[in-house]
GROMACS .gro file of C-alpha atoms in nm:
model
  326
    1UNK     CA    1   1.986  -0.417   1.425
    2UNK     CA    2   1.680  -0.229   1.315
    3UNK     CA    3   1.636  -0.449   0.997
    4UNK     CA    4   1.658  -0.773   1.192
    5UNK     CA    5   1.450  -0.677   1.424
    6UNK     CA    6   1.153  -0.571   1.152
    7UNK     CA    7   1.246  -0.944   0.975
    8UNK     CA    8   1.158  -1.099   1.283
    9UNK     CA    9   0.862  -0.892   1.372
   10UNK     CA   10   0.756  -0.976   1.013
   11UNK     CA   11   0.773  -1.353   1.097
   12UNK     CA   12   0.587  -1.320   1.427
   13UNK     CA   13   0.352  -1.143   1.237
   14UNK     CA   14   0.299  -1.381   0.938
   15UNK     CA   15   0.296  -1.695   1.222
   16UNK     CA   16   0.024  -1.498   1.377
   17UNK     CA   17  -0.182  -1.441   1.109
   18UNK     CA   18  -0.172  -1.783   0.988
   19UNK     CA   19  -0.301  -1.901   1.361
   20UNK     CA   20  -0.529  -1.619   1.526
   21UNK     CA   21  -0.888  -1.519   1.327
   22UNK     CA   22  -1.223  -1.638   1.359
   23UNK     CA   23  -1.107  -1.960   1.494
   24UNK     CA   24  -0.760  -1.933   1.679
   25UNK     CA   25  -0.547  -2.273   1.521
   26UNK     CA   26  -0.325  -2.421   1.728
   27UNK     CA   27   0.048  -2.374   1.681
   28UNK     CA   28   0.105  -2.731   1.576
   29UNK     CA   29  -0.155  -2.707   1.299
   30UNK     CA   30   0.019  -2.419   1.191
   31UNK     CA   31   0.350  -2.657   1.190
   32UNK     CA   32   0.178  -2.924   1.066
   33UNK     CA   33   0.045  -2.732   0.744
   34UNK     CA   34   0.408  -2.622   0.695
   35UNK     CA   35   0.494  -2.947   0.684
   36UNK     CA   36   0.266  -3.032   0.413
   37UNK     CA   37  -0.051  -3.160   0.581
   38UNK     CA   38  -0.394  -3.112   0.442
   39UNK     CA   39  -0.592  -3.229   0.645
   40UNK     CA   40  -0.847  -3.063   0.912
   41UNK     CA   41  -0.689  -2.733   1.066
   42UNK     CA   42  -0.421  -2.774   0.885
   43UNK     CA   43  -0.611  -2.747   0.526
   44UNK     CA   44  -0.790  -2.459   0.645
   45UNK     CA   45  -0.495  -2.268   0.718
   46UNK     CA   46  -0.314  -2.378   0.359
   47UNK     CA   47  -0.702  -2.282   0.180
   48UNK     CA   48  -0.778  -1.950   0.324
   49UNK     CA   49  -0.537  -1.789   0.550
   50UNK     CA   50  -0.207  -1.883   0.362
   51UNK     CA   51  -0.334  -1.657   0.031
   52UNK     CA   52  -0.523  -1.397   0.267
   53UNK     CA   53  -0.165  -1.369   0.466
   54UNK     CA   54   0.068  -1.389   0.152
   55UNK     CA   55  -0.113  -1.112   0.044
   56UNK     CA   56  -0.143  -0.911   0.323
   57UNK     CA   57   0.252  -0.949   0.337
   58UNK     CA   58   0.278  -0.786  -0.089
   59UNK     CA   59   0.027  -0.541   0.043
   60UNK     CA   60   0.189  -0.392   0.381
   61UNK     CA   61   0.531  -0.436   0.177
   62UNK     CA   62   0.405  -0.210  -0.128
   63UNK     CA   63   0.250   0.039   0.099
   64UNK     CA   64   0.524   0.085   0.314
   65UNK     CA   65   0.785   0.110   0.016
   66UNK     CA   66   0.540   0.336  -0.182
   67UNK     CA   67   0.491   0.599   0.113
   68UNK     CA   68   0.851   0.623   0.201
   69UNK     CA   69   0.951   0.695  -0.169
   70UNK     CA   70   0.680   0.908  -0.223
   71UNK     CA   71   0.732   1.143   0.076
   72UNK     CA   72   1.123   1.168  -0.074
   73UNK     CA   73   1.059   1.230  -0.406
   74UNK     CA   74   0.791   1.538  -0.337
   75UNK     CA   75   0.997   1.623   0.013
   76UNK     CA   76   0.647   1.694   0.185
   77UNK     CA   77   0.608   1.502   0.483
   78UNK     CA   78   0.217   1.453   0.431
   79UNK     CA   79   0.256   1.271   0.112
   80UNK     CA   80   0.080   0.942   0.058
   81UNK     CA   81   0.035   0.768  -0.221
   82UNK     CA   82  -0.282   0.864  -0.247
   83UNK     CA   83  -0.177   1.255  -0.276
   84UNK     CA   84  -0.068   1.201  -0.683
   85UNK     CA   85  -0.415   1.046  -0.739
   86UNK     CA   86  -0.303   0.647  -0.746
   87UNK     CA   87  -0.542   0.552  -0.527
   88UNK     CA   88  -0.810   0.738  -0.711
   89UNK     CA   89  -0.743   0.622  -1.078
   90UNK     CA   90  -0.754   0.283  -0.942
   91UNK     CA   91  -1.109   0.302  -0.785
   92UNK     CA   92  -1.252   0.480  -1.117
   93UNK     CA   93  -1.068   0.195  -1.308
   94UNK     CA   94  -1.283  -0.047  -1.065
   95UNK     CA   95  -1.596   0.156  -1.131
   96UNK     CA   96  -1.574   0.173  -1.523
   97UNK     CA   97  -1.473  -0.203  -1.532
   98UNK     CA   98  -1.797  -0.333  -1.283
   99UNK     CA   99  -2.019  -0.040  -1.358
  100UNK     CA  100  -1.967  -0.060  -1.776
  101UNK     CA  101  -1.826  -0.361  -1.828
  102UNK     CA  102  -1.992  -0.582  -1.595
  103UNK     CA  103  -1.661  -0.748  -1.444
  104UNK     CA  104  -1.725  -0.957  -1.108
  105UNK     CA  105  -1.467  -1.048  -0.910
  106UNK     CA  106  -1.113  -0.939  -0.790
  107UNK     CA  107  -0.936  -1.131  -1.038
  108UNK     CA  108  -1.178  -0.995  -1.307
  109UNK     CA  109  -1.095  -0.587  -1.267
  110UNK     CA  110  -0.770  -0.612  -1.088
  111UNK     CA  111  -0.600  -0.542  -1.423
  112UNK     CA  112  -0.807  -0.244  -1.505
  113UNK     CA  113  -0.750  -0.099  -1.109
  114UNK     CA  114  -0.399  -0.181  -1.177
  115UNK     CA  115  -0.400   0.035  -1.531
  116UNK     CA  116  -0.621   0.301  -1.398
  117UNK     CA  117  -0.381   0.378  -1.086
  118UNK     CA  118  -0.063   0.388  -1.348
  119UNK     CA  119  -0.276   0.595  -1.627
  120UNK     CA  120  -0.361   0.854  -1.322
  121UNK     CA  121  -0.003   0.865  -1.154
  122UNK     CA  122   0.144   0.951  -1.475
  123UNK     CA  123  -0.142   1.184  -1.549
  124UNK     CA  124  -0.041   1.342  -1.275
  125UNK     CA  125   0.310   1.378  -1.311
  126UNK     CA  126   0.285   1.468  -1.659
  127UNK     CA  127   0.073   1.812  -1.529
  128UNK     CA  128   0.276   1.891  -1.245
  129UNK     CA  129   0.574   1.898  -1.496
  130UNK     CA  130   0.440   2.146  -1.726
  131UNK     CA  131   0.542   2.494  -1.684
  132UNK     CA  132   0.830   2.639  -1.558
  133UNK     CA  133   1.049   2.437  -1.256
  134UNK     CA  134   0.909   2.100  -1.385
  135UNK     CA  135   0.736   1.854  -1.135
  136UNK     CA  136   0.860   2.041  -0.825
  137UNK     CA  137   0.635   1.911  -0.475
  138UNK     CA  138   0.391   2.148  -0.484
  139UNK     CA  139   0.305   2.105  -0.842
  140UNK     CA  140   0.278   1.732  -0.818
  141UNK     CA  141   0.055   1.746  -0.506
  142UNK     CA  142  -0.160   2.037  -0.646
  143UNK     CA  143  -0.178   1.844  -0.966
  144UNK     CA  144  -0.288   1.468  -0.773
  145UNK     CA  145  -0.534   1.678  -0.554
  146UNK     CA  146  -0.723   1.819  -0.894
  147UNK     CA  147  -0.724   1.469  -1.044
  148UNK     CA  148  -0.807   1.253  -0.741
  149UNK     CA  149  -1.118   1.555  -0.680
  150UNK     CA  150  -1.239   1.486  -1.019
  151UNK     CA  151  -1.243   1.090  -1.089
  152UNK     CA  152  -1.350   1.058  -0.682
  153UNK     CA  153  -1.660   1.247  -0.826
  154UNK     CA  154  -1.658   1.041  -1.184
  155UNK     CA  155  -1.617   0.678  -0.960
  156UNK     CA  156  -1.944   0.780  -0.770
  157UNK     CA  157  -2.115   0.911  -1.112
  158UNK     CA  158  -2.041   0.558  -1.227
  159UNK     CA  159  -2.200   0.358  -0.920
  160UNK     CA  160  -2.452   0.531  -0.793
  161UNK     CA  161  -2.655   0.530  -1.104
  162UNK     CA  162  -2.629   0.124  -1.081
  163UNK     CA  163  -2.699  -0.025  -0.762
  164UNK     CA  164  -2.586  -0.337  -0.857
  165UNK     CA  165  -2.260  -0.163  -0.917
  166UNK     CA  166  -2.239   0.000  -0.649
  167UNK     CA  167  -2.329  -0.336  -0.414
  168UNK     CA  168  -2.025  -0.496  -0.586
  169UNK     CA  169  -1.771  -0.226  -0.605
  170UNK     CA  170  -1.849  -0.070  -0.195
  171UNK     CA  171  -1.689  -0.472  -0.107
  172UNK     CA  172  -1.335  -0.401  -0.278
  173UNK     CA  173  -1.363  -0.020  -0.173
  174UNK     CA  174  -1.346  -0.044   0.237
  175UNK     CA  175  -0.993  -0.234   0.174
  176UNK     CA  176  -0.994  -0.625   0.271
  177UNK     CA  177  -0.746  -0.885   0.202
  178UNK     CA  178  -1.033  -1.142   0.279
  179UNK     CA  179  -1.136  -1.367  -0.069
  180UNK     CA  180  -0.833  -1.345  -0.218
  181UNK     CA  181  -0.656  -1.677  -0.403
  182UNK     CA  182  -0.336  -1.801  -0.440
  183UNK     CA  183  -0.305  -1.720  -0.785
  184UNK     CA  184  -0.376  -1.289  -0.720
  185UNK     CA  185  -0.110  -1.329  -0.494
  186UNK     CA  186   0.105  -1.481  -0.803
  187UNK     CA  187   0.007  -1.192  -1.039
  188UNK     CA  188   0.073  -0.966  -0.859
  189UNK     CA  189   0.439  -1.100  -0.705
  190UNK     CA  190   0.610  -0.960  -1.018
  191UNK     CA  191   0.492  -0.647  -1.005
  192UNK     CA  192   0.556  -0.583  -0.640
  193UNK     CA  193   0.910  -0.773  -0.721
  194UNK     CA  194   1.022  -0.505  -0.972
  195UNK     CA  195   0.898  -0.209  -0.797
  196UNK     CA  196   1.110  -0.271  -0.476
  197UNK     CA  197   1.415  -0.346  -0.699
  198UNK     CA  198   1.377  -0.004  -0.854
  199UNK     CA  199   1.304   0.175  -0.492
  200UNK     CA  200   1.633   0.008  -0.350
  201UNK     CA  201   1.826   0.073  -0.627
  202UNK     CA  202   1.718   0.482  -0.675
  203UNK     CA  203   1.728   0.448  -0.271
  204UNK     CA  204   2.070   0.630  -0.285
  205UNK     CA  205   1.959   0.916  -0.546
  206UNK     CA  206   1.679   1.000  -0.337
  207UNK     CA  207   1.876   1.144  -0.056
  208UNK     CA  208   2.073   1.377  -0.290
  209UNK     CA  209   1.714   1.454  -0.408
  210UNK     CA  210   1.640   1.558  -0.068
  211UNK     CA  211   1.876   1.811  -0.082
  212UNK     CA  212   1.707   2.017  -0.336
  213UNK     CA  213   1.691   1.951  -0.753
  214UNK     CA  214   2.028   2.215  -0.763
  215UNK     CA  215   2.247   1.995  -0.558
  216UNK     CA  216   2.137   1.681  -0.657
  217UNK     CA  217   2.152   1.771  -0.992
  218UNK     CA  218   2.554   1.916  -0.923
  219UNK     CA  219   2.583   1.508  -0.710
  220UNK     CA  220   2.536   1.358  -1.034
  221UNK     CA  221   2.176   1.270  -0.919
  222UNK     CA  222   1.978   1.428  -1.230
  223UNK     CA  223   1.647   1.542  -0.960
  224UNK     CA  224   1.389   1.504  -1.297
  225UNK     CA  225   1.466   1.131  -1.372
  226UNK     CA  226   1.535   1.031  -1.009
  227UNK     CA  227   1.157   1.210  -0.948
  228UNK     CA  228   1.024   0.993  -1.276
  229UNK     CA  229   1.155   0.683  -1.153
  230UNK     CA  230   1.031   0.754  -0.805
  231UNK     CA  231   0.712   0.781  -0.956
  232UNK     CA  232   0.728   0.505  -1.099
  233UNK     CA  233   0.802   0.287  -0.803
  234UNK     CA  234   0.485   0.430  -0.648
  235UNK     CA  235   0.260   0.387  -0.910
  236UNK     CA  236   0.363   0.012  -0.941
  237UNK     CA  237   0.375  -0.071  -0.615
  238UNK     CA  238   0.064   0.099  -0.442
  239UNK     CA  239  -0.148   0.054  -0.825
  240UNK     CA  240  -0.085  -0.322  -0.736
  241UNK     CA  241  -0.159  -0.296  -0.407
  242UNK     CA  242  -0.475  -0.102  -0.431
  243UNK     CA  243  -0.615  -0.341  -0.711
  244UNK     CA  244  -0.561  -0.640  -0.476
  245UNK     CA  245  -0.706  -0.497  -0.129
  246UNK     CA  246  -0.879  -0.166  -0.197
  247UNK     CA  247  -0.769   0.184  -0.077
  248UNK     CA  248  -0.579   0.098   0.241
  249UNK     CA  249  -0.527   0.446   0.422
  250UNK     CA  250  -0.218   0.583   0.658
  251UNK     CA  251   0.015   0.270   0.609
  252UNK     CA  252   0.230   0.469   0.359
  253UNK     CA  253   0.220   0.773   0.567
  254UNK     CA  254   0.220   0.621   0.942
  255UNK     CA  255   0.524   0.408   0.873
  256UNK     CA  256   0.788   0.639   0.749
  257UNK     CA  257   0.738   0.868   0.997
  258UNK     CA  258   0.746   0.623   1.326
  259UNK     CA  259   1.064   0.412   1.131
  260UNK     CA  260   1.232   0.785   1.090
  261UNK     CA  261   1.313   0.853   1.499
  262UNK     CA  262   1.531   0.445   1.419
  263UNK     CA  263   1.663   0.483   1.129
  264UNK     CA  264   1.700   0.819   1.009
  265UNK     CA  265   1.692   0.994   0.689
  266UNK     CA  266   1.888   0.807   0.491
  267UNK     CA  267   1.633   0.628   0.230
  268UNK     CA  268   1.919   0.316   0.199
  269UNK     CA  269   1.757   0.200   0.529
  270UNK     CA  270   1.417   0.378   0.534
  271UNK     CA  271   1.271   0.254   0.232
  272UNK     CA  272   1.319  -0.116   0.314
  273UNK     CA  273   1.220  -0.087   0.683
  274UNK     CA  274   0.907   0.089   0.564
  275UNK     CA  275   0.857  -0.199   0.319
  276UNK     CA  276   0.906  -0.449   0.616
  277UNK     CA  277   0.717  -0.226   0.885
  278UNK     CA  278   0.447  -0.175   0.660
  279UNK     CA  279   0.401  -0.537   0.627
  280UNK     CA  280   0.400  -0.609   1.024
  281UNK     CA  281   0.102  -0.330   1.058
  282UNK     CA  282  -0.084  -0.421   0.777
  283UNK     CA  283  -0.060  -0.812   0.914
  284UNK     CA  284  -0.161  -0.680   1.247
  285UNK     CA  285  -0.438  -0.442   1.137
  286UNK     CA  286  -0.625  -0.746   0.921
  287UNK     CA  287  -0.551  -0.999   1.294
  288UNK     CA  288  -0.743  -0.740   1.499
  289UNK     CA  289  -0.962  -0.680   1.260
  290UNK     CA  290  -1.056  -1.082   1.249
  291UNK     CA  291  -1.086  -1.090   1.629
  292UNK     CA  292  -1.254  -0.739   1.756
  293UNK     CA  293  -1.593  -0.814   1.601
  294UNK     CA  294  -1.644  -1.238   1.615
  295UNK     CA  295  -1.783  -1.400   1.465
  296UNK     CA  296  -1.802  -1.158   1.150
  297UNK     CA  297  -1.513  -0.948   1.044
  298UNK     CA  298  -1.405  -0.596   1.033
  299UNK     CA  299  -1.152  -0.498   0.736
  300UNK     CA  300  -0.855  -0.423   0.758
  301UNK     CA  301  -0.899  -0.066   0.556
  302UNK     CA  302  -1.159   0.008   0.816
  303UNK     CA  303  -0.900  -0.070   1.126
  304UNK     CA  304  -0.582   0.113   0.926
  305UNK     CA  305  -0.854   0.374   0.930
  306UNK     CA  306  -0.864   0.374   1.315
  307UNK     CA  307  -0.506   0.352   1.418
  308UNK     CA  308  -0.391   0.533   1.165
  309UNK     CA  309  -0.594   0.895   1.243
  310UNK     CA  310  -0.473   0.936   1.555
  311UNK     CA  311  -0.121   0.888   1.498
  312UNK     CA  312  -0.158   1.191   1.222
  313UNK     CA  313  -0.320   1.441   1.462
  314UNK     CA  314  -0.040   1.355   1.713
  315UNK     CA  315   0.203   1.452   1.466
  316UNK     CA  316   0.041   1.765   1.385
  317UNK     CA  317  -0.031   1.837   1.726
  318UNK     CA  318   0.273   1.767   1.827
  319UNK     CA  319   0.480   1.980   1.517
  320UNK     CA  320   0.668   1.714   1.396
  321UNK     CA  321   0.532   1.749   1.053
  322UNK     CA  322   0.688   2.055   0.862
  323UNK     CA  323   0.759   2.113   0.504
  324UNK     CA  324   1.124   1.985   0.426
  325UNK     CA  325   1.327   2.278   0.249
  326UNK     CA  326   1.313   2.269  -0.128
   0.00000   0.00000   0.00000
């Protein structure tokens, strides 16, 4: 019930996001693109807001998945993808490749954001799994905290000292979805693809991990490569994510948490409603975001930002977050 009710909030969405921005289309325009017109309306929706809504769809998807797997696989109810330093190695990656390299252009750097977000997750998880216990939750966060402190401070090393720089890499940095082609959206498809086939299929493992490492281990579900693959799925899926839109905040921590009082625990169902919830509030964030400020725009980073702040100090306020038992 839950899942088809998320598919066809995910639909609404997508419709909605095809027809509402700057200037609201009418609903048979909308039908009328799908139907293979170009012309008029019609060719406006099919040149800018099909790619801007495809990829806000991989985007909210990734996100969701990403913060659902990553708040299993460390069992601390604050973790984001952002908390192993993903988010982090991606912007420096954006720095080094407009600040050195001169790169313009999304479709120019969104390689190197894409490496720099893998390089750093890994980084991470290879240093939280030194020592004694291996990568155990506190470890891994301590370890993303240290590395997203110190290439924050190398990123704004990079652009400050080139203004030029810094005028081209502050656009990709607030987290937009606007500018974006059809053929980002393509590149990016594949990775997004594999990712959530690796998060459905660990989906299972992941609840023995949430048992503790010493009874998932005795399940059969060997905690150190469940916790690598987990990994895995959220570098992929929020490295491609943050090289297409920026460093979109609170989707992969909001979602989890609201989809937990439907769902439940069980990460068979929560990590693909968080992929398909995550997709309806990014969609919705980016649609207020084109109508709160006409006739300019406010990003969607910037409104995630917004709705996504007071939702966390309700939940600490309220004491719903607490530390799950190792």
């Amino acid at each position: 019930m839950t899942v088809g009710l998320l598919a066809a909030l995910v639909v609404v969405a997508l419709v909605a996001s095809l027809a509402i921005g700057t200037k609201n289309v009418a609903p048979t325009e909308v039908l009328a693109m799908l139907g293979g017109d170009r012309e008029g309306d019609a060719g406006l929706i099919w040149d800018l807001r099909v790619p801007r809504t495809l990829m806000g769809l991989l985007v909210g998807v990734s996100i969701g998945v990403a913060g659902a797997v990553a708040q299993n696989i460390t069992r601390n109810p604050l973790a984001d993808p952002g908390l192993i330093g993903i988010s982090a190695g991606a912007a420096f990656a954006v720095a080094a490749s407009v600040g050195l390299l001169g790169l313009e252009g999304t479709y120019a750097y969104v390689w190197f954001a894409f490496l720099g977000a893998a390089v750093a997750g890994a980084f991470a998880y290879v240093i939280g799994g030194t020592g004694g216990g291996g990568a155990t939750p506190a470890k891994l966060a301590l370890a993303g905290a240290a590395i997203s402190v110190l290439l924050d401070a190398a990123t704004s090393a990079l652009v400050l000292t080139d203004p030029h720089a810094l005028d081209r890499y502050r656009s990709w940095a607030v987290g937009s979805l606007t500018g974006r082609g059809n053929d980002l959206v393509w590149q990016l498809a594949p990775f997004v693809v594999a990712g959530l086939v690796l998060a459905l299929v660990i989906s299972g493992r992941l609840n023995a991990l949430a048992l503790g490492d010493d009874l998932a281990t005795t399940l059969g579900a060997k905690a150190g490569t469940t916790r690598l693959l987990g990994a895995a799925v959220v570098v992929v899926l929020t490295g491609a994510a943050v090289a297409a839109a920026g460093p979109i905040v609170f989707v992969g921590l909001v979602v989890p948490h609201v989809l937990r009082a439907f769902v439940g625990p069980d990460a068979r169902w929560l990590v693909p409603c968080s992929g398909l919830a995550g997709a309806v509030l990014l969609l919705a964030a980016d649609i207020i975001g084109r109508v709160i400020a006409r006739p300019t725009e406010v990003e969607v980073g910037v409104v995630t930002a917004f709705l996504g702040a007071p939702f966390l100090i309700y939940l600490v306020k309220s004491g719903k977050l607490r530390e799950q038992d190792s």
